[in-house]
Amino acid sequence: MSNLDLIQLVKEKVQLLKAYRVENIDCEIKLHANENSFPPPPEILKQFEEVFKSTELNRYPDPDCGSLKQTLAKRLDVAPENLAIGNGSDELIQILLQVFCDPGETVGFPDPTFAMYSIIAQGMGLKSQTHPLDDQWDFKAEPFLETMEASQARIAFLSYPNNPTGNCFSAREVQKVIENFSGIVVLDEAYHDFAGKSFLSELPKHNNLIILRSLSKIGLAALRVGYAVADPIIIDQIDKVRLPYNSSTLSQKLTERLLNHFAPVQKQLDALIKERDRMIRELSKFKSFKVFPSDANFVLFRVKQDSDALFKQLMESGILIRDLSSHPRLKNCLRVTIGTPGENKAFLEKMSHIIK
Ligand SMILES: Cc1ncc(COP(=O)(O)O)c(C=O)c1O
C-alpha cells in the first residue's frame, strides 16, 4: 500500500492554480455559458443522423481534419494550409502558448477579459501582463502597446468581441496593435457571428496575426470545435505540438454538415441578435441597472443591489446566469447569455418579480 503526500508531488505552479469552475447546476434555463440556446434545427439533425449511420467509430479520426479544413477554407476564402483545428478554441490558446512561450515569459491582454488566457498561462508557468480597459471597456493602442512591449509579451490576446464585457474594441486601436506589436497578436473572434466584424481580411498583410474562431457559440458546444486561421508557418508549428487526434471524427463531420447547411443556423443567429437588442432595451428599463452595449450573444449589466443575492434568487427559480463580481472591476456585475425568446421572457419576468 502507498500513502504518499500527493500534493507535494504536484508542480508548485499547478498547486497554486485555481480550477476554472463553470457552474454546472441543473437549472431549467441555462443562460450562463454563452452557448447557442437553440438546439440544432431539424434539417441539421437529419444531416447528423446520416453522419452517425456512416461513421466508422472503430477507426481513428482523420488526424489532419482534411475535409473539414477544405470546407472552412472555402467559407473563409483562405487556403487549407492557413487552418488548424482545435478541441475547442481553448485548446488552440493552450497550443499557441506552447508554440510561442517558454516558462517565465509573458503573455498580455486587456483586463477584464476571457479568464482562460491567464489560467492557461499560469498553468504553463507563464506570466500574465494585463492592461486595464477604460470605463467603456475600450483601450488606446499606444499605452496598450507600451505595456506589452515593456513586459516583452510574446503574445497579445484580444477577445473581439470581448468576453465578458460584450463590446468590440475600437477597430482603429486594434488595427494599430496589429500593425505595431512586435510579437504575435491573437484576435479571438469566438463571438464573431454575433458581431459581424472581423480582422480576417488583415491576415495576408500581417503574418503575426492569428484569428481564433469557435463553433461553441453557434450551436456545437458539445462537440468542442475551434479553429485558428494564420500564416502556414504558424500552422506548421501548431501541428508539431498538437496531439494527432485532437478532433474526433464526429466533431469534424458534424461541423462540416452544419457549415454546409448553414441557412437554418443563420436564422437562429439572426433571431439571437434581435433578442440581444431586445434584452438590452428591456434590462435598461430597470432603473437600478447599468447595461453595457453588446456585440456578442450575451449582455453584461451592473446592478445596484447585491449581485450575489440576485444571482442566487434567479438560480433558485431555475434560471442560471453568470455572477462576475469576484473580479475587482466587475463588482455587482452579472452576465446573461441570450436565450430563446421564451427563456428571455422568463428571465425578464423573474427579474421584475425579484426587483419589485
Ligand atoms: C473569448 C472566448 N474565447 C474562447 C472561448 C472558448 O471557446 P471554445 O468552446 O471553442 O473552447 C470562449 C468561451 O467562452 C470565449 O468566451
mmCIF file of C-alpha atoms and ligand atoms in Angstrom:
data_model
loop_
_atom_site.group_PDB
_atom_site.id
_atom_site.type_symbol
_atom_site.label_atom_id
_atom_site.label_comp_id
_atom_site.label_asym_id
_atom_site.label_seq_id
_atom_site.Cartn_x
_atom_site.Cartn_y
_atom_site.Cartn_z
ATOM 1 C CA MET A 1 0.000 0.000 0.000
ATOM 2 C CA SER A 2 1.221 3.526 -0.740
ATOM 3 C CA ASN A 3 0.162 6.653 1.047
ATOM 4 C CA LEU A 4 2.337 9.425 -0.382
ATOM 5 C CA ASP A 5 1.797 13.121 0.149
ATOM 6 C CA LEU A 6 0.411 13.554 -3.357
ATOM 7 C CA ILE A 7 0.165 17.340 -3.239
ATOM 8 C CA GLN A 8 3.916 17.517 -2.555
ATOM 9 C CA LEU A 9 4.489 15.646 -5.817
ATOM 10 C CA VAL A 10 2.468 18.155 -7.836
ATOM 11 C CA LYS A 11 4.369 21.030 -9.537
ATOM 12 C CA GLU A 12 4.185 24.163 -7.400
ATOM 13 C CA LYS A 13 2.718 26.138 -10.309
ATOM 14 C CA VAL A 14 -0.155 23.687 -10.515
ATOM 15 C CA GLN A 15 -0.621 23.628 -6.737
ATOM 16 C CA LEU A 16 -1.137 27.388 -6.849
ATOM 17 C CA LEU A 17 -3.766 27.229 -9.613
ATOM 18 C CA LYS A 18 -7.482 27.552 -9.048
ATOM 19 C CA ALA A 19 -9.581 25.388 -11.361
ATOM 20 C CA TYR A 20 -11.801 27.212 -13.855
ATOM 21 C CA ARG A 21 -15.198 26.278 -12.473
ATOM 22 C CA VAL A 22 -18.228 26.634 -14.670
ATOM 23 C CA GLU A 23 -21.463 26.376 -12.730
ATOM 24 C CA ASN A 24 -22.943 23.087 -13.891
ATOM 25 C CA ILE A 25 -26.022 23.454 -11.789
ATOM 26 C CA ASP A 26 -29.025 21.679 -13.178
ATOM 27 C CA CYS A 27 -31.209 24.704 -13.869
ATOM 28 C CA GLU A 28 -34.084 24.536 -16.325
ATOM 29 C CA ILE A 29 -32.947 27.707 -18.102
ATOM 30 C CA LYS A 30 -29.201 27.905 -18.727
ATOM 31 C CA LEU A 31 -28.051 31.395 -19.626
ATOM 32 C CA HIS A 32 -24.547 31.234 -18.161
ATOM 33 C CA ALA A 33 -22.173 29.763 -20.768
ATOM 34 C CA ASN A 34 -22.737 31.805 -23.944
ATOM 35 C CA GLU A 35 -23.886 28.796 -25.932
ATOM 36 C CA ASN A 36 -26.438 28.960 -28.763
ATOM 37 C CA SER A 37 -29.624 28.496 -26.753
ATOM 38 C CA PHE A 38 -31.457 26.922 -29.707
ATOM 39 C CA PRO A 39 -30.944 23.197 -30.309
ATOM 40 C CA PRO A 40 -29.830 22.172 -33.825
ATOM 41 C CA PRO A 41 -32.700 22.730 -36.313
ATOM 42 C CA PRO A 42 -34.462 19.611 -37.710
ATOM 43 C CA GLU A 43 -32.767 19.927 -41.133
ATOM 44 C CA ILE A 44 -29.376 19.782 -39.433
ATOM 45 C CA LEU A 45 -30.397 16.878 -37.198
ATOM 46 C CA LYS A 46 -31.270 14.915 -40.334
ATOM 47 C CA GLN A 47 -27.778 15.587 -41.652
ATOM 48 C CA PHE A 48 -26.337 14.455 -38.335
ATOM 49 C CA GLU A 49 -28.293 11.177 -38.475
ATOM 50 C CA GLU A 50 -26.664 10.384 -41.821
ATOM 51 C CA VAL A 51 -23.250 11.007 -40.274
ATOM 52 C CA PHE A 52 -23.999 8.718 -37.321
ATOM 53 C CA LYS A 53 -25.023 5.938 -39.714
ATOM 54 C CA SER A 54 -21.932 6.227 -41.905
ATOM 55 C CA THR A 55 -19.194 6.867 -39.341
ATOM 56 C CA GLU A 56 -16.798 4.049 -38.511
ATOM 57 C CA LEU A 57 -16.480 4.531 -34.787
ATOM 58 C CA ASN A 58 -13.837 1.789 -34.598
ATOM 59 C CA ARG A 59 -11.425 3.911 -36.678
ATOM 60 C CA TYR A 60 -9.258 6.821 -35.594
ATOM 61 C CA PRO A 61 -10.259 10.275 -36.890
ATOM 62 C CA ASP A 62 -8.520 11.984 -39.810
ATOM 63 C CA PRO A 63 -5.533 13.474 -37.924
ATOM 64 C CA ASP A 64 -5.304 16.385 -40.369
ATOM 65 C CA CYS A 65 -9.045 17.221 -40.432
ATOM 66 C CA GLY A 66 -8.588 17.470 -44.219
ATOM 67 C CA SER A 67 -12.218 17.546 -45.283
ATOM 68 C CA LEU A 68 -13.283 19.993 -42.559
ATOM 69 C CA LYS A 69 -10.377 22.260 -43.480
ATOM 70 C CA GLN A 70 -11.471 22.228 -47.140
ATOM 71 C CA THR A 71 -14.988 23.273 -46.125
ATOM 72 C CA LEU A 72 -13.728 26.011 -43.803
ATOM 73 C CA ALA A 73 -11.176 27.228 -46.339
ATOM 74 C CA LYS A 74 -13.887 27.725 -48.955
ATOM 75 C CA ARG A 75 -16.136 29.504 -46.476
ATOM 76 C CA LEU A 76 -13.401 31.854 -45.277
ATOM 77 C CA ASP A 77 -11.665 32.284 -48.626
ATOM 78 C CA VAL A 78 -8.319 31.133 -47.266
ATOM 79 C CA ALA A 79 -6.145 28.107 -48.071
ATOM 80 C CA PRO A 80 -6.472 24.873 -46.038
ATOM 81 C CA GLU A 81 -2.797 25.478 -45.145
ATOM 82 C CA ASN A 82 -3.956 28.561 -43.206
ATOM 83 C CA LEU A 83 -6.059 26.439 -40.826
ATOM 84 C CA ALA A 84 -5.579 24.473 -37.608
ATOM 85 C CA ILE A 85 -8.452 22.679 -35.864
ATOM 86 C CA GLY A 86 -8.624 22.551 -32.069
ATOM 87 C CA ASN A 87 -10.643 20.664 -29.474
ATOM 88 C CA GLY A 88 -12.431 23.935 -28.819
ATOM 89 C CA SER A 89 -10.586 27.218 -29.254
ATOM 90 C CA ASP A 90 -9.433 26.784 -25.638
ATOM 91 C CA GLU A 91 -7.091 24.071 -26.851
ATOM 92 C CA LEU A 92 -5.693 26.365 -29.521
ATOM 93 C CA ILE A 93 -4.983 29.042 -26.896
ATOM 94 C CA GLN A 94 -3.008 26.437 -24.957
ATOM 95 C CA ILE A 95 -1.170 25.256 -28.085
ATOM 96 C CA LEU A 96 -0.255 28.828 -29.065
ATOM 97 C CA LEU A 97 1.277 29.357 -25.637
ATOM 98 C CA GLN A 98 3.252 26.129 -26.108
ATOM 99 C CA VAL A 99 4.450 27.266 -29.525
ATOM 100 C CA PHE A 100 5.481 30.817 -28.664
ATOM 101 C CA CYS A 101 6.350 30.971 -24.955
ATOM 102 C CA ASP A 102 8.946 29.447 -22.674
ATOM 103 C CA PRO A 103 8.239 29.189 -18.916
ATOM 104 C CA GLY A 104 8.820 32.561 -17.251
ATOM 105 C CA GLU A 105 7.899 34.533 -20.367
ATOM 106 C CA THR A 106 4.913 36.840 -20.582
ATOM 107 C CA VAL A 107 1.599 36.999 -22.415
ATOM 108 C CA GLY A 108 -0.580 40.101 -22.392
ATOM 109 C CA PHE A 109 -4.214 41.095 -22.694
ATOM 110 C CA PRO A 110 -6.640 43.800 -21.641
ATOM 111 C CA ASP A 111 -8.493 43.433 -18.354
ATOM 112 C CA PRO A 112 -11.215 42.314 -17.792
ATOM 113 C CA THR A 113 -11.245 39.673 -20.498
ATOM 114 C CA PHE A 114 -11.660 35.935 -21.060
ATOM 115 C CA ALA A 115 -10.311 34.221 -17.937
ATOM 116 C CA MET A 116 -8.724 31.282 -19.762
ATOM 117 C CA TYR A 117 -5.836 33.371 -21.170
ATOM 118 C CA SER A 118 -4.373 33.844 -17.706
ATOM 119 C CA ILE A 119 -5.465 30.460 -16.323
ATOM 120 C CA ILE A 120 -3.770 28.505 -19.115
ATOM 121 C CA ALA A 121 -0.715 30.782 -18.960
ATOM 122 C CA GLN A 122 -0.333 30.277 -15.230
ATOM 123 C CA GLY A 123 -0.587 26.504 -15.572
ATOM 124 C CA MET A 124 2.273 26.612 -18.054
ATOM 125 C CA GLY A 125 4.494 28.756 -15.853
ATOM 126 C CA LEU A 126 3.973 31.935 -17.866
ATOM 127 C CA LYS A 127 3.416 35.436 -16.561
ATOM 128 C CA SER A 128 0.331 37.455 -17.481
ATOM 129 C CA GLN A 129 0.553 41.189 -18.149
ATOM 130 C CA THR A 130 -2.798 42.942 -18.100
ATOM 131 C CA HIS A 131 -3.734 46.393 -19.363
ATOM 132 C CA PRO A 132 -6.815 47.980 -17.765
ATOM 133 C CA LEU A 133 -9.738 48.735 -20.061
ATOM 134 C CA ASP A 134 -11.334 52.160 -19.680
ATOM 135 C CA ASP A 135 -14.864 52.744 -18.345
ATOM 136 C CA GLN A 136 -16.338 51.980 -21.790
ATOM 137 C CA TRP A 137 -14.353 48.692 -21.741
ATOM 138 C CA ASP A 138 -12.145 50.021 -24.550
ATOM 139 C CA PHE A 139 -8.427 50.862 -24.809
ATOM 140 C CA LYS A 140 -5.997 53.080 -26.705
ATOM 141 C CA ALA A 141 -3.339 51.317 -28.738
ATOM 142 C CA GLU A 142 -0.297 53.374 -27.680
ATOM 143 C CA PRO A 143 -0.439 52.726 -23.923
ATOM 144 C CA PHE A 144 -1.529 49.137 -24.556
ATOM 145 C CA LEU A 145 1.482 48.593 -26.810
ATOM 146 C CA GLU A 146 3.761 50.261 -24.269
ATOM 147 C CA THR A 147 2.533 47.842 -21.591
ATOM 148 C CA MET A 148 3.004 44.878 -23.916
ATOM 149 C CA GLU A 149 6.471 45.894 -25.121
ATOM 150 C CA ALA A 150 7.691 46.852 -21.620
ATOM 151 C CA SER A 151 6.828 43.391 -20.335
ATOM 152 C CA GLN A 152 8.229 41.766 -23.501
ATOM 153 C CA ALA A 153 4.923 39.999 -24.018
ATOM 154 C CA ARG A 154 5.273 37.242 -26.624
ATOM 155 C CA ILE A 155 1.559 37.187 -27.456
ATOM 156 C CA ALA A 156 -1.194 39.805 -27.076
ATOM 157 C CA PHE A 157 -4.687 38.316 -26.855
ATOM 158 C CA LEU A 158 -7.645 40.471 -27.889
ATOM 159 C CA SER A 159 -11.111 38.992 -27.463
ATOM 160 C CA TYR A 160 -13.186 40.630 -30.204
ATOM 161 C CA PRO A 161 -15.991 40.957 -29.069
ATOM 162 C CA ASN A 162 -14.616 40.895 -25.559
ATOM 163 C CA ASN A 163 -15.905 38.353 -23.073
ATOM 164 C CA PRO A 164 -17.295 39.241 -20.521
ATOM 165 C CA THR A 165 -17.878 42.910 -21.394
ATOM 166 C CA GLY A 166 -19.599 42.152 -24.723
ATOM 167 C CA ASN A 167 -18.192 45.009 -26.830
ATOM 168 C CA CYS A 168 -15.804 45.049 -29.765
ATOM 169 C CA PHE A 169 -12.830 47.310 -29.018
ATOM 170 C CA SER A 170 -12.348 50.318 -31.322
ATOM 171 C CA ALA A 171 -11.319 48.845 -34.667
ATOM 172 C CA ARG A 172 -8.774 51.638 -35.239
ATOM 173 C CA GLU A 173 -6.964 50.832 -31.994
ATOM 174 C CA VAL A 174 -6.963 47.092 -32.698
ATOM 175 C CA GLN A 175 -5.596 47.828 -36.160
ATOM 176 C CA LYS A 176 -2.754 49.846 -34.616
ATOM 177 C CA VAL A 177 -1.931 46.964 -32.287
ATOM 178 C CA ILE A 178 -1.810 44.537 -35.218
ATOM 179 C CA GLU A 179 0.396 46.915 -37.207
ATOM 180 C CA ASN A 180 2.812 47.813 -34.441
ATOM 181 C CA PHE A 181 3.174 44.939 -31.990
ATOM 182 C CA SER A 182 6.495 43.122 -32.293
ATOM 183 C CA GLY A 183 5.045 39.790 -31.108
ATOM 184 C CA ILE A 184 2.053 37.649 -32.020
ATOM 185 C CA VAL A 185 -1.447 39.197 -31.991
ATOM 186 C CA VAL A 186 -4.282 36.735 -31.379
ATOM 187 C CA LEU A 187 -7.682 38.114 -32.333
ATOM 188 C CA ASP A 188 -10.079 35.792 -30.539
ATOM 189 C CA GLU A 189 -13.264 36.042 -32.597
ATOM 190 C CA ALA A 190 -15.265 33.395 -30.718
ATOM 191 C CA TYR A 191 -18.378 35.627 -30.935
ATOM 192 C CA HIS A 192 -17.757 36.861 -34.469
ATOM 193 C CA ASP A 193 -21.134 35.608 -35.813
ATOM 194 C CA PHE A 194 -22.972 37.998 -33.496
ATOM 195 C CA ALA A 195 -20.757 40.980 -34.223
ATOM 196 C CA GLY A 196 -20.402 40.895 -37.992
ATOM 197 C CA LYS A 197 -16.936 42.432 -37.572
ATOM 198 C CA SER A 198 -13.655 40.657 -38.139
ATOM 199 C CA PHE A 199 -9.956 41.202 -38.769
ATOM 200 C CA LEU A 200 -9.697 38.138 -41.010
ATOM 201 C CA SER A 201 -9.092 40.312 -44.080
ATOM 202 C CA GLU A 202 -5.905 41.683 -42.409
ATOM 203 C CA LEU A 203 -4.320 38.242 -42.350
ATOM 204 C CA PRO A 204 -2.498 38.431 -45.734
ATOM 205 C CA LYS A 205 -0.905 41.739 -44.676
ATOM 206 C CA HIS A 206 0.282 40.738 -41.194
ATOM 207 C CA ASN A 207 1.983 37.387 -40.691
ATOM 208 C CA ASN A 208 1.991 37.829 -36.881
ATOM 209 C CA LEU A 209 -1.830 37.862 -36.779
ATOM 210 C CA ILE A 210 -3.787 34.781 -35.693
ATOM 211 C CA ILE A 211 -7.590 34.653 -35.816
ATOM 212 C CA LEU A 212 -9.372 32.217 -33.484
ATOM 213 C CA ARG A 213 -12.979 31.144 -34.008
ATOM 214 C CA SER A 214 -15.274 28.707 -32.236
ATOM 215 C CA LEU A 215 -18.261 26.551 -33.136
ATOM 216 C CA SER A 216 -19.344 26.558 -29.474
ATOM 217 C CA LYS A 217 -21.281 29.789 -29.711
ATOM 218 C CA ILE A 218 -23.240 28.857 -32.820
ATOM 219 C CA GLY A 219 -24.658 25.509 -31.840
ATOM 220 C CA LEU A 220 -21.988 22.840 -31.404
ATOM 221 C CA ALA A 221 -20.605 23.488 -27.902
ATOM 222 C CA ALA A 222 -20.870 19.766 -27.103
ATOM 223 C CA LEU A 223 -18.524 18.832 -29.955
ATOM 224 C CA ARG A 224 -15.609 21.088 -28.926
ATOM 225 C CA VAL A 225 -14.515 22.577 -32.233
ATOM 226 C CA GLY A 226 -12.459 25.705 -32.654
ATOM 227 C CA TYR A 227 -10.075 26.786 -35.379
ATOM 228 C CA ALA A 228 -7.155 29.093 -35.961
ATOM 229 C CA VAL A 229 -6.501 30.995 -39.194
ATOM 230 C CA ALA A 230 -2.887 32.038 -39.583
ATOM 231 C CA ASP A 231 0.231 32.061 -41.741
ATOM 232 C CA PRO A 232 1.131 28.482 -42.828
ATOM 233 C CA ILE A 233 4.431 28.783 -40.933
ATOM 234 C CA ILE A 234 2.460 29.206 -37.698
ATOM 235 C CA ILE A 235 0.072 26.364 -38.626
ATOM 236 C CA ASP A 236 3.078 24.062 -39.150
ATOM 237 C CA GLN A 237 4.358 24.868 -35.656
ATOM 238 C CA ILE A 238 0.891 24.257 -34.167
ATOM 239 C CA ASP A 239 0.879 20.855 -35.882
ATOM 240 C CA LYS A 240 4.157 19.949 -34.172
ATOM 241 C CA VAL A 241 2.706 20.248 -30.658
ATOM 242 C CA ARG A 242 -0.939 19.359 -31.364
ATOM 243 C CA LEU A 243 -1.923 15.816 -30.362
ATOM 244 C CA PRO A 244 -2.511 13.757 -33.514
ATOM 245 C CA TYR A 245 -6.223 13.003 -32.991
ATOM 246 C CA ASN A 246 -7.270 16.124 -31.123
ATOM 247 C CA SER A 247 -10.539 16.426 -33.055
ATOM 248 C CA SER A 248 -12.933 13.469 -33.089
ATOM 249 C CA THR A 249 -14.470 12.110 -36.281
ATOM 250 C CA LEU A 250 -17.947 13.152 -35.142
ATOM 251 C CA SER A 251 -16.719 16.658 -34.322
ATOM 252 C CA GLN A 252 -15.166 17.010 -37.763
ATOM 253 C CA LYS A 253 -18.042 15.535 -39.753
ATOM 254 C CA LEU A 254 -20.927 17.149 -37.862
ATOM 255 C CA THR A 255 -19.221 20.533 -38.074
ATOM 256 C CA GLU A 256 -18.844 20.093 -41.814
ATOM 257 C CA ARG A 257 -22.518 19.243 -42.179
ATOM 258 C CA LEU A 258 -23.524 22.271 -40.131
ATOM 259 C CA LEU A 259 -21.335 24.592 -42.185
ATOM 260 C CA ASN A 260 -22.620 23.152 -45.453
ATOM 261 C CA HIS A 261 -26.264 23.615 -44.380
ATOM 262 C CA PHE A 262 -25.888 26.910 -42.604
ATOM 263 C CA ALA A 263 -29.120 28.706 -43.593
ATOM 264 C CA PRO A 264 -31.261 27.387 -40.686
ATOM 265 C CA VAL A 265 -28.420 28.134 -38.260
ATOM 266 C CA GLN A 266 -28.088 31.651 -39.649
ATOM 267 C CA LYS A 267 -31.815 32.103 -38.918
ATOM 268 C CA GLN A 268 -31.160 31.176 -35.285
ATOM 269 C CA LEU A 269 -28.244 33.598 -35.085
ATOM 270 C CA ASP A 270 -30.359 36.395 -36.600
ATOM 271 C CA ALA A 271 -33.060 35.678 -34.015
ATOM 272 C CA LEU A 272 -30.497 35.757 -31.190
ATOM 273 C CA ILE A 273 -29.138 39.106 -32.393
ATOM 274 C CA LYS A 274 -32.681 40.538 -32.378
ATOM 275 C CA GLU A 275 -33.268 39.073 -28.939
ATOM 276 C CA ARG A 276 -29.973 40.547 -27.714
ATOM 277 C CA ASP A 277 -31.060 44.021 -28.748
ATOM 278 C CA ARG A 278 -34.438 43.458 -27.094
ATOM 279 C CA MET A 279 -32.710 42.163 -23.943
ATOM 280 C CA ILE A 280 -30.580 45.334 -23.785
ATOM 281 C CA ARG A 281 -33.693 47.509 -24.155
ATOM 282 C CA GLU A 282 -35.649 45.567 -21.535
ATOM 283 C CA LEU A 283 -32.812 45.398 -18.986
ATOM 284 C CA SER A 284 -32.218 49.135 -19.458
ATOM 285 C CA LYS A 285 -35.741 49.757 -18.137
ATOM 286 C CA PHE A 286 -34.597 48.642 -14.674
ATOM 287 C CA LYS A 287 -33.570 51.940 -13.070
ATOM 288 C CA SER A 288 -31.024 50.300 -10.787
ATOM 289 C CA PHE A 289 -29.181 48.548 -13.650
ATOM 290 C CA LYS A 290 -26.373 49.820 -15.850
ATOM 291 C CA VAL A 291 -26.474 47.806 -19.055
ATOM 292 C CA PHE A 292 -23.394 47.666 -21.277
ATOM 293 C CA PRO A 293 -23.607 47.533 -25.106
ATOM 294 C CA SER A 294 -23.000 44.121 -26.641
ATOM 295 C CA ASP A 295 -21.786 42.791 -29.997
ATOM 296 C CA ALA A 296 -21.969 39.227 -28.697
ATOM 297 C CA ASN A 297 -24.620 36.691 -27.623
ATOM 298 C CA PHE A 298 -24.586 37.881 -24.012
ATOM 299 C CA VAL A 299 -25.150 41.095 -22.092
ATOM 300 C CA LEU A 300 -23.195 42.430 -19.112
ATOM 301 C CA PHE A 301 -25.018 44.587 -16.589
ATOM 302 C CA ARG A 302 -24.162 46.148 -13.242
ATOM 303 C CA VAL A 303 -26.792 46.177 -10.507
ATOM 304 C CA LYS A 304 -27.124 48.496 -7.509
ATOM 305 C CA GLN A 305 -28.373 45.542 -5.464
ATOM 306 C CA ASP A 306 -26.167 42.762 -4.134
ATOM 307 C CA SER A 307 -25.485 40.788 -7.346
ATOM 308 C CA ASP A 308 -24.767 37.612 -5.424
ATOM 309 C CA ALA A 309 -28.230 37.641 -3.829
ATOM 310 C CA LEU A 310 -29.857 38.384 -7.191
ATOM 311 C CA PHE A 311 -27.904 35.571 -8.849
ATOM 312 C CA LYS A 312 -28.985 33.116 -6.155
ATOM 313 C CA GLN A 313 -32.640 34.155 -6.317
ATOM 314 C CA LEU A 314 -32.633 33.585 -10.067
ATOM 315 C CA MET A 315 -30.912 30.241 -9.624
ATOM 316 C CA GLU A 316 -33.414 29.102 -7.044
ATOM 317 C CA SER A 317 -36.167 29.784 -9.549
ATOM 318 C CA GLY A 318 -34.432 27.686 -12.215
ATOM 319 C CA ILE A 319 -32.531 30.378 -14.150
ATOM 320 C CA LEU A 320 -28.756 30.198 -14.255
ATOM 321 C CA ILE A 321 -26.752 33.263 -15.325
ATOM 322 C CA ARG A 322 -23.145 34.274 -14.510
ATOM 323 C CA ASP A 323 -22.076 36.280 -11.477
ATOM 324 C CA LEU A 324 -18.823 38.071 -12.275
ATOM 325 C CA SER A 325 -18.479 40.116 -9.126
ATOM 326 C CA SER A 326 -15.349 38.337 -7.888
ATOM 327 C CA HIS A 327 -13.379 40.407 -10.440
ATOM 328 C CA PRO A 328 -12.348 43.773 -8.905
ATOM 329 C CA ARG A 329 -13.542 45.721 -11.980
ATOM 330 C CA LEU A 330 -16.832 43.824 -12.166
ATOM 331 C CA LYS A 331 -18.300 44.383 -8.711
ATOM 332 C CA ASN A 332 -22.040 43.638 -8.773
ATOM 333 C CA CYS A 333 -21.869 42.685 -12.441
ATOM 334 C CA LEU A 334 -23.938 39.881 -13.934
ATOM 335 C CA ARG A 335 -23.766 38.404 -17.426
ATOM 336 C CA VAL A 336 -26.737 36.846 -19.146
ATOM 337 C CA THR A 337 -26.484 34.739 -22.303
ATOM 338 C CA ILE A 338 -29.202 35.455 -24.846
ATOM 339 C CA GLY A 339 -31.703 32.610 -24.743
ATOM 340 C CA THR A 340 -34.670 31.648 -26.860
ATOM 341 C CA PRO A 341 -37.490 34.246 -26.808
ATOM 342 C CA GLY A 342 -39.292 32.101 -24.194
ATOM 343 C CA GLU A 343 -36.205 31.842 -21.974
ATOM 344 C CA ASN A 344 -35.529 35.569 -22.196
ATOM 345 C CA LYS A 345 -39.154 36.320 -21.298
ATOM 346 C CA ALA A 346 -38.953 34.020 -18.270
ATOM 347 C CA PHE A 347 -35.666 35.651 -17.198
ATOM 348 C CA LEU A 348 -37.008 39.203 -17.546
ATOM 349 C CA GLU A 349 -40.260 38.366 -15.757
ATOM 350 C CA LYS A 350 -38.404 36.727 -12.903
ATOM 351 C CA MET A 351 -36.088 39.721 -12.695
ATOM 352 C CA SER A 352 -39.057 42.120 -12.500
ATOM 353 C CA HIS A 353 -40.558 39.980 -9.784
ATOM 354 C CA ILE A 354 -37.348 39.959 -7.725
ATOM 355 C CA ILE A 355 -36.589 43.670 -8.176
ATOM 356 C CA LYS A 356 -40.081 44.721 -7.077
HETATM 357 C C1 LIG B 1 -13.491 34.839 -25.844
HETATM 358 C C2 LIG B 1 -13.567 33.351 -25.815
HETATM 359 N N1 LIG B 1 -12.615 32.652 -26.440
HETATM 360 C C3 LIG B 1 -12.631 31.314 -26.453
HETATM 361 C C4 LIG B 1 -13.619 30.607 -25.789
HETATM 362 C C5 LIG B 1 -13.538 29.124 -25.784
HETATM 363 O O1 LIG B 1 -14.415 28.552 -26.671
HETATM 364 P P1 LIG B 1 -14.359 27.022 -27.017
HETATM 365 O O2 LIG B 1 -15.639 26.460 -26.535
HETATM 366 O O3 LIG B 1 -14.216 26.970 -28.519
HETATM 367 O O4 LIG B 1 -13.177 26.417 -26.326
HETATM 368 C C6 LIG B 1 -14.629 31.291 -25.132
HETATM 369 C C7 LIG B 1 -15.675 30.564 -24.421
HETATM 370 O O5 LIG B 1 -16.436 31.056 -23.637
HETATM 371 C C8 LIG B 1 -14.595 32.706 -25.137
HETATM 372 O O6 LIG B 1 -15.514 33.425 -24.489
#
